[in-house]
PDB file of C-alpha atoms in Angstrom:
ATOM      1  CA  UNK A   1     103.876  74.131  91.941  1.00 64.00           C
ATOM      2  CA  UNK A   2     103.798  71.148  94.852  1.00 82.00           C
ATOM      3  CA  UNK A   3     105.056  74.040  97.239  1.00 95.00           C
ATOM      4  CA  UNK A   4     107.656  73.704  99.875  1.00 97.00           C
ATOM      5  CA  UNK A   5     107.898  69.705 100.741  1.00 98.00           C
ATOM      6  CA  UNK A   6     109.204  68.802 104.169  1.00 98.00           C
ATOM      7  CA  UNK A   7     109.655  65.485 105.274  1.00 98.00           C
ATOM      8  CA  UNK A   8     108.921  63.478 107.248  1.00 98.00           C
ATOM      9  CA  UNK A   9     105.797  64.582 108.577  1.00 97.00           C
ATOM     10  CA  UNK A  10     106.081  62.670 111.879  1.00 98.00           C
ATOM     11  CA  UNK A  11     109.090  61.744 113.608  1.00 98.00           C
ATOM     12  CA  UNK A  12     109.882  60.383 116.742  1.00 98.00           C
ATOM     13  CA  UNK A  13     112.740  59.373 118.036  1.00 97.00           C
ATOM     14  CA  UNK A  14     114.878  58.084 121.011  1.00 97.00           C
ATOM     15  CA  UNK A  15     116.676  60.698 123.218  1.00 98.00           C
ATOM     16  CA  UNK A  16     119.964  60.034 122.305  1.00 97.00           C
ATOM     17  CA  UNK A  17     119.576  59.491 119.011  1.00 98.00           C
ATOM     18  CA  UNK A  18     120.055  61.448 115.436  1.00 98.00           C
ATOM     19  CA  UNK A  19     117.113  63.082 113.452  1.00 98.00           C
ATOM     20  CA  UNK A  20     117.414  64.594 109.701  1.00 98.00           C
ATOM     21  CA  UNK A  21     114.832  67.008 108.559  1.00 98.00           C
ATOM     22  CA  UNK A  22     114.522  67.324 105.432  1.00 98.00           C
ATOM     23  CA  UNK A  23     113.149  70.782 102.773  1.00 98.00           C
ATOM     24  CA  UNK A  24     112.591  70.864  99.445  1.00 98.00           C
ATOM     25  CA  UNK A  25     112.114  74.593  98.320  1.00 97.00           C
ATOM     26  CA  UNK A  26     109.991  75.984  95.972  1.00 96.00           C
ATOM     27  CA  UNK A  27     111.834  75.728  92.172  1.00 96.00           C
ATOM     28  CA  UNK A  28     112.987  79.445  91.612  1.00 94.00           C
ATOM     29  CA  UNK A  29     113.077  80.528  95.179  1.00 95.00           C
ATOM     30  CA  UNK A  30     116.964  81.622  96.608  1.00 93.00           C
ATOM     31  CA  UNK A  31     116.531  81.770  99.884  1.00 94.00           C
ATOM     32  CA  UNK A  32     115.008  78.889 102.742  1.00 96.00           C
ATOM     33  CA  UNK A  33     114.784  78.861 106.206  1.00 96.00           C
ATOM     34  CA  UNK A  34     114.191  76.655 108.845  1.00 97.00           C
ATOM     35  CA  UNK A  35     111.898  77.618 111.916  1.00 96.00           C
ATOM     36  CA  UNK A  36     110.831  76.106 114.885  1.00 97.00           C
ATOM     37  CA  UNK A  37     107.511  76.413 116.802  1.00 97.00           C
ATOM     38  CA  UNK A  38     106.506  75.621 120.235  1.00 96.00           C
ATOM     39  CA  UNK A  39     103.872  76.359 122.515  1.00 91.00           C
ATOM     40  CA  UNK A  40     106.243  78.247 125.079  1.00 91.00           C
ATOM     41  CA  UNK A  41     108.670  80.086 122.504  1.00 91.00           C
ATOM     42  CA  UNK A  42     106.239  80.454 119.165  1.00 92.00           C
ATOM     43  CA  UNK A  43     108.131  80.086 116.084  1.00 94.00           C
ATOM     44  CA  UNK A  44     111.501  80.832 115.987  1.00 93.00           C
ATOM     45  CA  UNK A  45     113.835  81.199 113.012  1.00 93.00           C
ATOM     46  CA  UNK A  46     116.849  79.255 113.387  1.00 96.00           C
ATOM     47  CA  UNK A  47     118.770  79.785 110.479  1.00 95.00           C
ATOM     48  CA  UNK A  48     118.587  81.022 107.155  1.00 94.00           C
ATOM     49  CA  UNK A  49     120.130  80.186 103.562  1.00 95.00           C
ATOM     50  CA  UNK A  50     120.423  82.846 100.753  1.00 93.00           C
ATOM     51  CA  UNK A  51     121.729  81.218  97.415  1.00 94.00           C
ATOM     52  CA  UNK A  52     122.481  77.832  99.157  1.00 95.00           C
ATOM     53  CA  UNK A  53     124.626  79.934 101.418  1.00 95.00           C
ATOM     54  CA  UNK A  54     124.156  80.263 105.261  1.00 95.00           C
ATOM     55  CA  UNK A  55     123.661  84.019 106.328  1.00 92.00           C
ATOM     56  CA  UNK A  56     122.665  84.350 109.623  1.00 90.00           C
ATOM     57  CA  UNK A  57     122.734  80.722 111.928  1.00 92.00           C
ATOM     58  CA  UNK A  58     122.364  83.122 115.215  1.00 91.00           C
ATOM     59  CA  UNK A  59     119.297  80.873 116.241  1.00 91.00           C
ATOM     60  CA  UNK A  60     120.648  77.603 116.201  1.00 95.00           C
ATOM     61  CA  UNK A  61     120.147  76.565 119.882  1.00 88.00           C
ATOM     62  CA  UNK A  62     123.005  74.269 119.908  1.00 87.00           C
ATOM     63  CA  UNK A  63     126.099  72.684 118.626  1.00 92.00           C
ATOM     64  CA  UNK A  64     123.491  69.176 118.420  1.00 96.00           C
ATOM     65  CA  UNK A  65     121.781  71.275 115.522  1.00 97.00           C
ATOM     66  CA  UNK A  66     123.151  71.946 112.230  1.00 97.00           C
ATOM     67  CA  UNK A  67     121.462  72.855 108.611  1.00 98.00           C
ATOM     68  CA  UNK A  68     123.401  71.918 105.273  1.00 98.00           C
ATOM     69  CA  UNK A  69     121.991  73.474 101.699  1.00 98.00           C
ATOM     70  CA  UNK A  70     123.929  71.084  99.601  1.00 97.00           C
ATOM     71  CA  UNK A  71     122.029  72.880  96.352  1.00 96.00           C
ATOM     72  CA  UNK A  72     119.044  74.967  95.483  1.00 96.00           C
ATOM     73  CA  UNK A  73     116.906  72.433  95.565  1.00 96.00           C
ATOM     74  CA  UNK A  74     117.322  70.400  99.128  1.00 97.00           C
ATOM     75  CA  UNK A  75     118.093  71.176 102.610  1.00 98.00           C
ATOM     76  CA  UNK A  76     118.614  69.137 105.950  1.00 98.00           C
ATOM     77  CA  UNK A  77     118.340  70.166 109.477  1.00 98.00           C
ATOM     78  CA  UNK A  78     120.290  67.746 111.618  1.00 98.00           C
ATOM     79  CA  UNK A  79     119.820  67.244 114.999  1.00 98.00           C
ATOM     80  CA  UNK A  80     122.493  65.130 117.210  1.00 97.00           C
ATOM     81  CA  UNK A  81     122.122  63.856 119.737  1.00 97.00           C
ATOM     82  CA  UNK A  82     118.516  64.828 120.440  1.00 97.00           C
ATOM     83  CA  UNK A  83     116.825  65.368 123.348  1.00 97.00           C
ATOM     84  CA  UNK A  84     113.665  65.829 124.742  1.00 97.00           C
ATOM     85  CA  UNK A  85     113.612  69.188 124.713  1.00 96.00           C
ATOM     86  CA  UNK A  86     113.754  69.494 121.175  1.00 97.00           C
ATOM     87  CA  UNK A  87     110.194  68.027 120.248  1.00 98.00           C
ATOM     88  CA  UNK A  88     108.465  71.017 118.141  1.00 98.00           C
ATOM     89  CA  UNK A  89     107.604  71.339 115.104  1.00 98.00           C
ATOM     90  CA  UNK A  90     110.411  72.115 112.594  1.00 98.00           C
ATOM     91  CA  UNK A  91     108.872  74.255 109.566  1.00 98.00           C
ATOM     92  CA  UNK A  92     110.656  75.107 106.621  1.00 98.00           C
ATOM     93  CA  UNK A  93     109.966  78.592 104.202  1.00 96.00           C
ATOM     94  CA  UNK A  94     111.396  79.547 101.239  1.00 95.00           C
ATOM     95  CA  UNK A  95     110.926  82.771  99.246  1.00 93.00           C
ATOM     96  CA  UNK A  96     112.367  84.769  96.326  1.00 90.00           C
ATOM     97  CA  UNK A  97     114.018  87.730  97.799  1.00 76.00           C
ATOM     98  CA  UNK A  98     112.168  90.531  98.724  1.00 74.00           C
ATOM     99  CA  UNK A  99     108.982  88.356  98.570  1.00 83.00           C
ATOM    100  CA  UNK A 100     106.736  86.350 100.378  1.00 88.00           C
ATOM    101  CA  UNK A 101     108.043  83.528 102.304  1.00 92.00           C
ATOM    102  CA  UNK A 102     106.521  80.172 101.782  1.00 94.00           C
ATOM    103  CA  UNK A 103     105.919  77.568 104.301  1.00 96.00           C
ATOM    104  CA  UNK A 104     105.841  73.912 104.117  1.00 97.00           C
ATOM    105  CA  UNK A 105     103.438  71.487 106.127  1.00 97.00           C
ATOM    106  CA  UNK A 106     105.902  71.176 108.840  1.00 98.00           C
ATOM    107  CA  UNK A 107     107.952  68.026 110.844  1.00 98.00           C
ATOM    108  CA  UNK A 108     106.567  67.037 114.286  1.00 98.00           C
ATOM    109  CA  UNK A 109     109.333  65.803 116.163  1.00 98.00           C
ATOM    110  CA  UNK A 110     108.746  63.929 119.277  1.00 98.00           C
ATOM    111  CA  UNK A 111     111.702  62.944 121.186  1.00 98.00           C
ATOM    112  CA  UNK A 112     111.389  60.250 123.796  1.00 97.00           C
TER     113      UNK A 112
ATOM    114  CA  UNK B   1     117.754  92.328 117.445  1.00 81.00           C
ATOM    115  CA  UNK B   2     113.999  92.677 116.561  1.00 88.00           C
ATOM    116  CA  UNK B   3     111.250  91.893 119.406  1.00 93.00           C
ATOM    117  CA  UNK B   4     107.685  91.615 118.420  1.00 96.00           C
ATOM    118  CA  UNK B   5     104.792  91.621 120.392  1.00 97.00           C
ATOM    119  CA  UNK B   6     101.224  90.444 119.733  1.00 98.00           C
ATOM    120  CA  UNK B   7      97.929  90.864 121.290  1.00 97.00           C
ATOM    121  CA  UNK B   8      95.550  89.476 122.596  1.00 98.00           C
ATOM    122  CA  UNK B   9      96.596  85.978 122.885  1.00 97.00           C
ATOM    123  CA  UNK B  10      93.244  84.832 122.253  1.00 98.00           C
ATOM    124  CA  UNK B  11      90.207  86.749 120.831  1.00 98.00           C
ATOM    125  CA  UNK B  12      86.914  85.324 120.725  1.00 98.00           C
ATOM    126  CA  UNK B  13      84.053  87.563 118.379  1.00 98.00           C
ATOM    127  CA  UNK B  14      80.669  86.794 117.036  1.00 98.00           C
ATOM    128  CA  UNK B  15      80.682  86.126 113.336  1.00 98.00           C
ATOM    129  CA  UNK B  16      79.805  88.961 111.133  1.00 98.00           C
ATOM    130  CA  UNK B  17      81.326  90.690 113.781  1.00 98.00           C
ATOM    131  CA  UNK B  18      84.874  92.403 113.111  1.00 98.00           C
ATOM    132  CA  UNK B  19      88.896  91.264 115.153  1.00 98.00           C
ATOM    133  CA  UNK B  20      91.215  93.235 115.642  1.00 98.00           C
ATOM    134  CA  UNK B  21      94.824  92.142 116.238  1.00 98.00           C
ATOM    135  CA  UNK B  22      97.838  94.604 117.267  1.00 98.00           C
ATOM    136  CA  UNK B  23     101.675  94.022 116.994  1.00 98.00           C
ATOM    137  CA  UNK B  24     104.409  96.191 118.380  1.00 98.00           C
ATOM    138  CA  UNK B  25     108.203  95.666 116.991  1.00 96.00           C
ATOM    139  CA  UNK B  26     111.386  97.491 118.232  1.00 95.00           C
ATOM    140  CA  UNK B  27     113.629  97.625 115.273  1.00 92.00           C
ATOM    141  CA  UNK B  28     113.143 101.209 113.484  1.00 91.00           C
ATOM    142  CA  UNK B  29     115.148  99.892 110.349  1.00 90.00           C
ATOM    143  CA  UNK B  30     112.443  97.013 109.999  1.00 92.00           C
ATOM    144  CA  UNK B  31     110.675  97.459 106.824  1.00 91.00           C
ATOM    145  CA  UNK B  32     108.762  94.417 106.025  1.00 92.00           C
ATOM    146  CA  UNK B  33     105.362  93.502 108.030  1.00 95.00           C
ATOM    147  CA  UNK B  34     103.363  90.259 107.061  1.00 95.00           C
ATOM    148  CA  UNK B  35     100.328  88.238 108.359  1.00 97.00           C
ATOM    149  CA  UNK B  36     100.316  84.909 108.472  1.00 97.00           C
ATOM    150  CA  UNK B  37      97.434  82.302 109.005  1.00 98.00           C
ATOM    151  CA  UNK B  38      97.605  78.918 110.502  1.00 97.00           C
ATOM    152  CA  UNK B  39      95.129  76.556 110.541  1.00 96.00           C
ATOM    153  CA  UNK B  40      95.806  73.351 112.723  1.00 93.00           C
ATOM    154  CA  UNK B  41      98.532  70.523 111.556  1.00 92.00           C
ATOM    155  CA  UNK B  42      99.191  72.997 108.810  1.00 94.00           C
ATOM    156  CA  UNK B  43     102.142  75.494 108.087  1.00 96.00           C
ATOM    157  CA  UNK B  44     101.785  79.431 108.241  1.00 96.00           C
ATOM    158  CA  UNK B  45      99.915  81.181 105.335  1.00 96.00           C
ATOM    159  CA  UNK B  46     100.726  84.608 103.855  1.00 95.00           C
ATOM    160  CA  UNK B  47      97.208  86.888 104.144  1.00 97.00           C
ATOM    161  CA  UNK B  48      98.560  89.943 103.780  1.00 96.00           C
ATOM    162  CA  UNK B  49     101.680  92.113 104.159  1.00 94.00           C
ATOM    163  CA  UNK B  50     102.320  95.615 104.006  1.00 94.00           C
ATOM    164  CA  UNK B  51     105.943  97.829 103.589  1.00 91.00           C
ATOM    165  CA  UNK B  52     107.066 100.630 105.724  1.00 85.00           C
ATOM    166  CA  UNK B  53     106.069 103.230 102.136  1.00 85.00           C
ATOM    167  CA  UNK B  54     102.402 102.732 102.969  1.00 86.00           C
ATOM    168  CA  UNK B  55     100.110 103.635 105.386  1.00 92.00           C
ATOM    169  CA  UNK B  56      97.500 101.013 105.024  1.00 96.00           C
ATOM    170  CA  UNK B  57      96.743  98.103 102.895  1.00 95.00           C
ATOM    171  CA  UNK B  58      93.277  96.317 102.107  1.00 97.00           C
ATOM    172  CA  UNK B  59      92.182  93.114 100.210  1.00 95.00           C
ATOM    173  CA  UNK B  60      88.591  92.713 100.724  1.00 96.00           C
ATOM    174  CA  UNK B  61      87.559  92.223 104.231  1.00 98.00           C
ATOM    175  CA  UNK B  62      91.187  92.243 105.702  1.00 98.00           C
ATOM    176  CA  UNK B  63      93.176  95.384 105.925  1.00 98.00           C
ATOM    177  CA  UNK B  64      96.533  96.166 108.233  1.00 98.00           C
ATOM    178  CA  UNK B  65      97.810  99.435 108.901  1.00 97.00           C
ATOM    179  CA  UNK B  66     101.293 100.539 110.006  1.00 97.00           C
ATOM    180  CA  UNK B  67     102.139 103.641 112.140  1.00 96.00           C
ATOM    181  CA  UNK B  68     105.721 103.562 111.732  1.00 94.00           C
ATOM    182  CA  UNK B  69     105.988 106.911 114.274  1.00 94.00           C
ATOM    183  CA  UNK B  70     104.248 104.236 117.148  1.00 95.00           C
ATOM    184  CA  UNK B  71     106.281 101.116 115.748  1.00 96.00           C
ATOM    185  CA  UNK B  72     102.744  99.087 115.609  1.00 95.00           C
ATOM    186  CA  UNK B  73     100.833  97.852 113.337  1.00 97.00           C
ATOM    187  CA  UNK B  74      97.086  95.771 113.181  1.00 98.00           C
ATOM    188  CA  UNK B  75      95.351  93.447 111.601  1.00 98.00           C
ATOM    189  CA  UNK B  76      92.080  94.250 110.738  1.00 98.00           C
ATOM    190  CA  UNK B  77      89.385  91.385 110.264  1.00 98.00           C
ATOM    191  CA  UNK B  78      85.648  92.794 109.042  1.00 98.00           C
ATOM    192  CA  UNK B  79      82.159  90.537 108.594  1.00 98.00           C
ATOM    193  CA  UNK B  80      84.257  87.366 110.435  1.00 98.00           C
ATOM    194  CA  UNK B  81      83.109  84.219 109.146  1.00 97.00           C
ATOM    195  CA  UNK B  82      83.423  80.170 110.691  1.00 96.00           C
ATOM    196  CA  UNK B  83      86.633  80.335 108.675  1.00 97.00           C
ATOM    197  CA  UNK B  84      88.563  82.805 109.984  1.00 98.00           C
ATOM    198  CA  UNK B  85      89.022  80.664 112.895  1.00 98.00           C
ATOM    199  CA  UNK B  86      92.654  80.278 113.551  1.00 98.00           C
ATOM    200  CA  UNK B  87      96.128  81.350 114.529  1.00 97.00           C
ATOM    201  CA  UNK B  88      97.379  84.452 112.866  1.00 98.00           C
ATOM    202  CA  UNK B  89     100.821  85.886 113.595  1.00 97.00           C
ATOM    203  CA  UNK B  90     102.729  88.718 112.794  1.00 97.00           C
ATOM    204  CA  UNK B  91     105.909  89.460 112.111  1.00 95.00           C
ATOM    205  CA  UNK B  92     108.483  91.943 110.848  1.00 94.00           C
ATOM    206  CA  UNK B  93     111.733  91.662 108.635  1.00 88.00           C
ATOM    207  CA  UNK B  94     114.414  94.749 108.887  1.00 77.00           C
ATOM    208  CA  UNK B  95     115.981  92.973 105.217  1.00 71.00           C
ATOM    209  CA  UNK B  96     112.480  93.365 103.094  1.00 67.00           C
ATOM    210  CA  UNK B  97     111.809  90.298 103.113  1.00 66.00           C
ATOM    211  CA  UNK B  98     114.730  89.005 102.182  1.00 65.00           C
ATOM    212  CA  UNK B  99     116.338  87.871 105.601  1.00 80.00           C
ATOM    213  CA  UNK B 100     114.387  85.734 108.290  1.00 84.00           C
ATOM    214  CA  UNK B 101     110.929  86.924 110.168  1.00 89.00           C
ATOM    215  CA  UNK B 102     110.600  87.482 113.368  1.00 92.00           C
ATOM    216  CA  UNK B 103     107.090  86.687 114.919  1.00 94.00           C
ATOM    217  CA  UNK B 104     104.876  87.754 117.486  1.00 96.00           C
ATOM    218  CA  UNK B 105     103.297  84.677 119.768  1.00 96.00           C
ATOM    219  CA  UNK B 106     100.397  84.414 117.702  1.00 97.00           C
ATOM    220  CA  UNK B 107      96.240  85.253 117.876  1.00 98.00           C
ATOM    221  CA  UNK B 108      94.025  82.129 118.561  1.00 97.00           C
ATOM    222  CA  UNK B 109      90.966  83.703 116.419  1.00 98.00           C
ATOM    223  CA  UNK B 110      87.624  82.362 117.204  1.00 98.00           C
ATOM    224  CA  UNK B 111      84.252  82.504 115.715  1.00 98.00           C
ATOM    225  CA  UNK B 112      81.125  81.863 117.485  1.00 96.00           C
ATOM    226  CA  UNK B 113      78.364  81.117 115.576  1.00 92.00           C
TER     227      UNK B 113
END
């Protein structure tokens, strides 16, 4: 299995500006999640899918970010406008309940 | 909600010598206690985990125990080697593993030669 596949690696952006993360889970696995790691704050979970169905979005900093699981296979975490503030980098996990959670390679997000 | 706490921040050791890392949660109900690895540019890597049933958990020169009484719980690290330099975290679930982690700050591990 390829593993979780995030995309892209690298971004930067303008402030100002929309950005689209994007997560491909591992085949088989029913729930994803997208976390966010910084120097100052570590990584954070900002929301979490379970069957392509948002359960708990309590860490979404803003109204700017929003997560879509359109199917089992592909997610996006969409961030608009963005601003400085929000360069991290963005990792995605999946995991089969109950399980370990996987995590992808990451997106570094640099917003100018 | 759950607050974890990890220490030290950084932990420097000789190699063949052994690290120690300790994590504190809050949440009683939590239930679910991994370890992750990170090496640099790369995403977190399961190392071990253990579950609120068992005491302590091996697999070959890394254990973690859990004293659920305390709420903490450590990694343990023996006959370090160049590549066990990196950032480990813990964390701790309340669902099992089936709802989202939450982690400590993280343990910049390094191995002097």
């Amino acid at each position: 299995d390829a593993g979780v596949i995030q995309s892209p690696r690298h971004e930067v952006t303008e402030m100002g500006q929309e950005v689209t993360l994007r997560c491909k889970p591992i085949s088989g696995h029913n729930s994803l999640f997208w976390y966010r790691q910084t120097m100052m704050r570590g990584l954070e979970l900002l929301i979490y899918f379970n069957n392509n169905v948002p359960i708990d979005d309590s860490g979404m900093p803003e109204d700017r970010f929003s997560a879509k699981m359109p199917n089992a296979s592909f997610s996006t975490l969409k961030i608009q406008p963005s601003e400085p503030r929000d360069s991290a980098v963005y990792f995605c996990a999946s995991s089969l309940a109950y399980t370990e959670a996987f995590f992808g390679q990451g997106t570094r997000l640099t917003v100018v | 909600g759950e607050n974890v706490e990890q220490h030290p921040s950084t932990l420097s050791v000789q190699e063949g010598d052994s690290a120690v890392i300790k994590c504190t949660y809050s949440d009683s109900a939590s239930n679910y206690f991994p370890w992750y690895k990170q090496e640099l540019g790369k995403g977190p890597q399961l190392i071990i985990d253990i579950r609120s049933n068992v005491g302590e958990k091996k697999d070959q020169r890394i254990a973690v125990t859990l004293n659920k009484t305390a709420k903490h719980f450590s990694l343990h690290i023996t006959e370090t080697q160049p590549e066990d330099s990196a950032v480990y975290f813990c964390a701790a679930n309340s669902g099992g593993g089936a709802d989202g982690l939450t982690f400590g700050k993280g343990t910049h591990l390094i191995i002097q030669p």
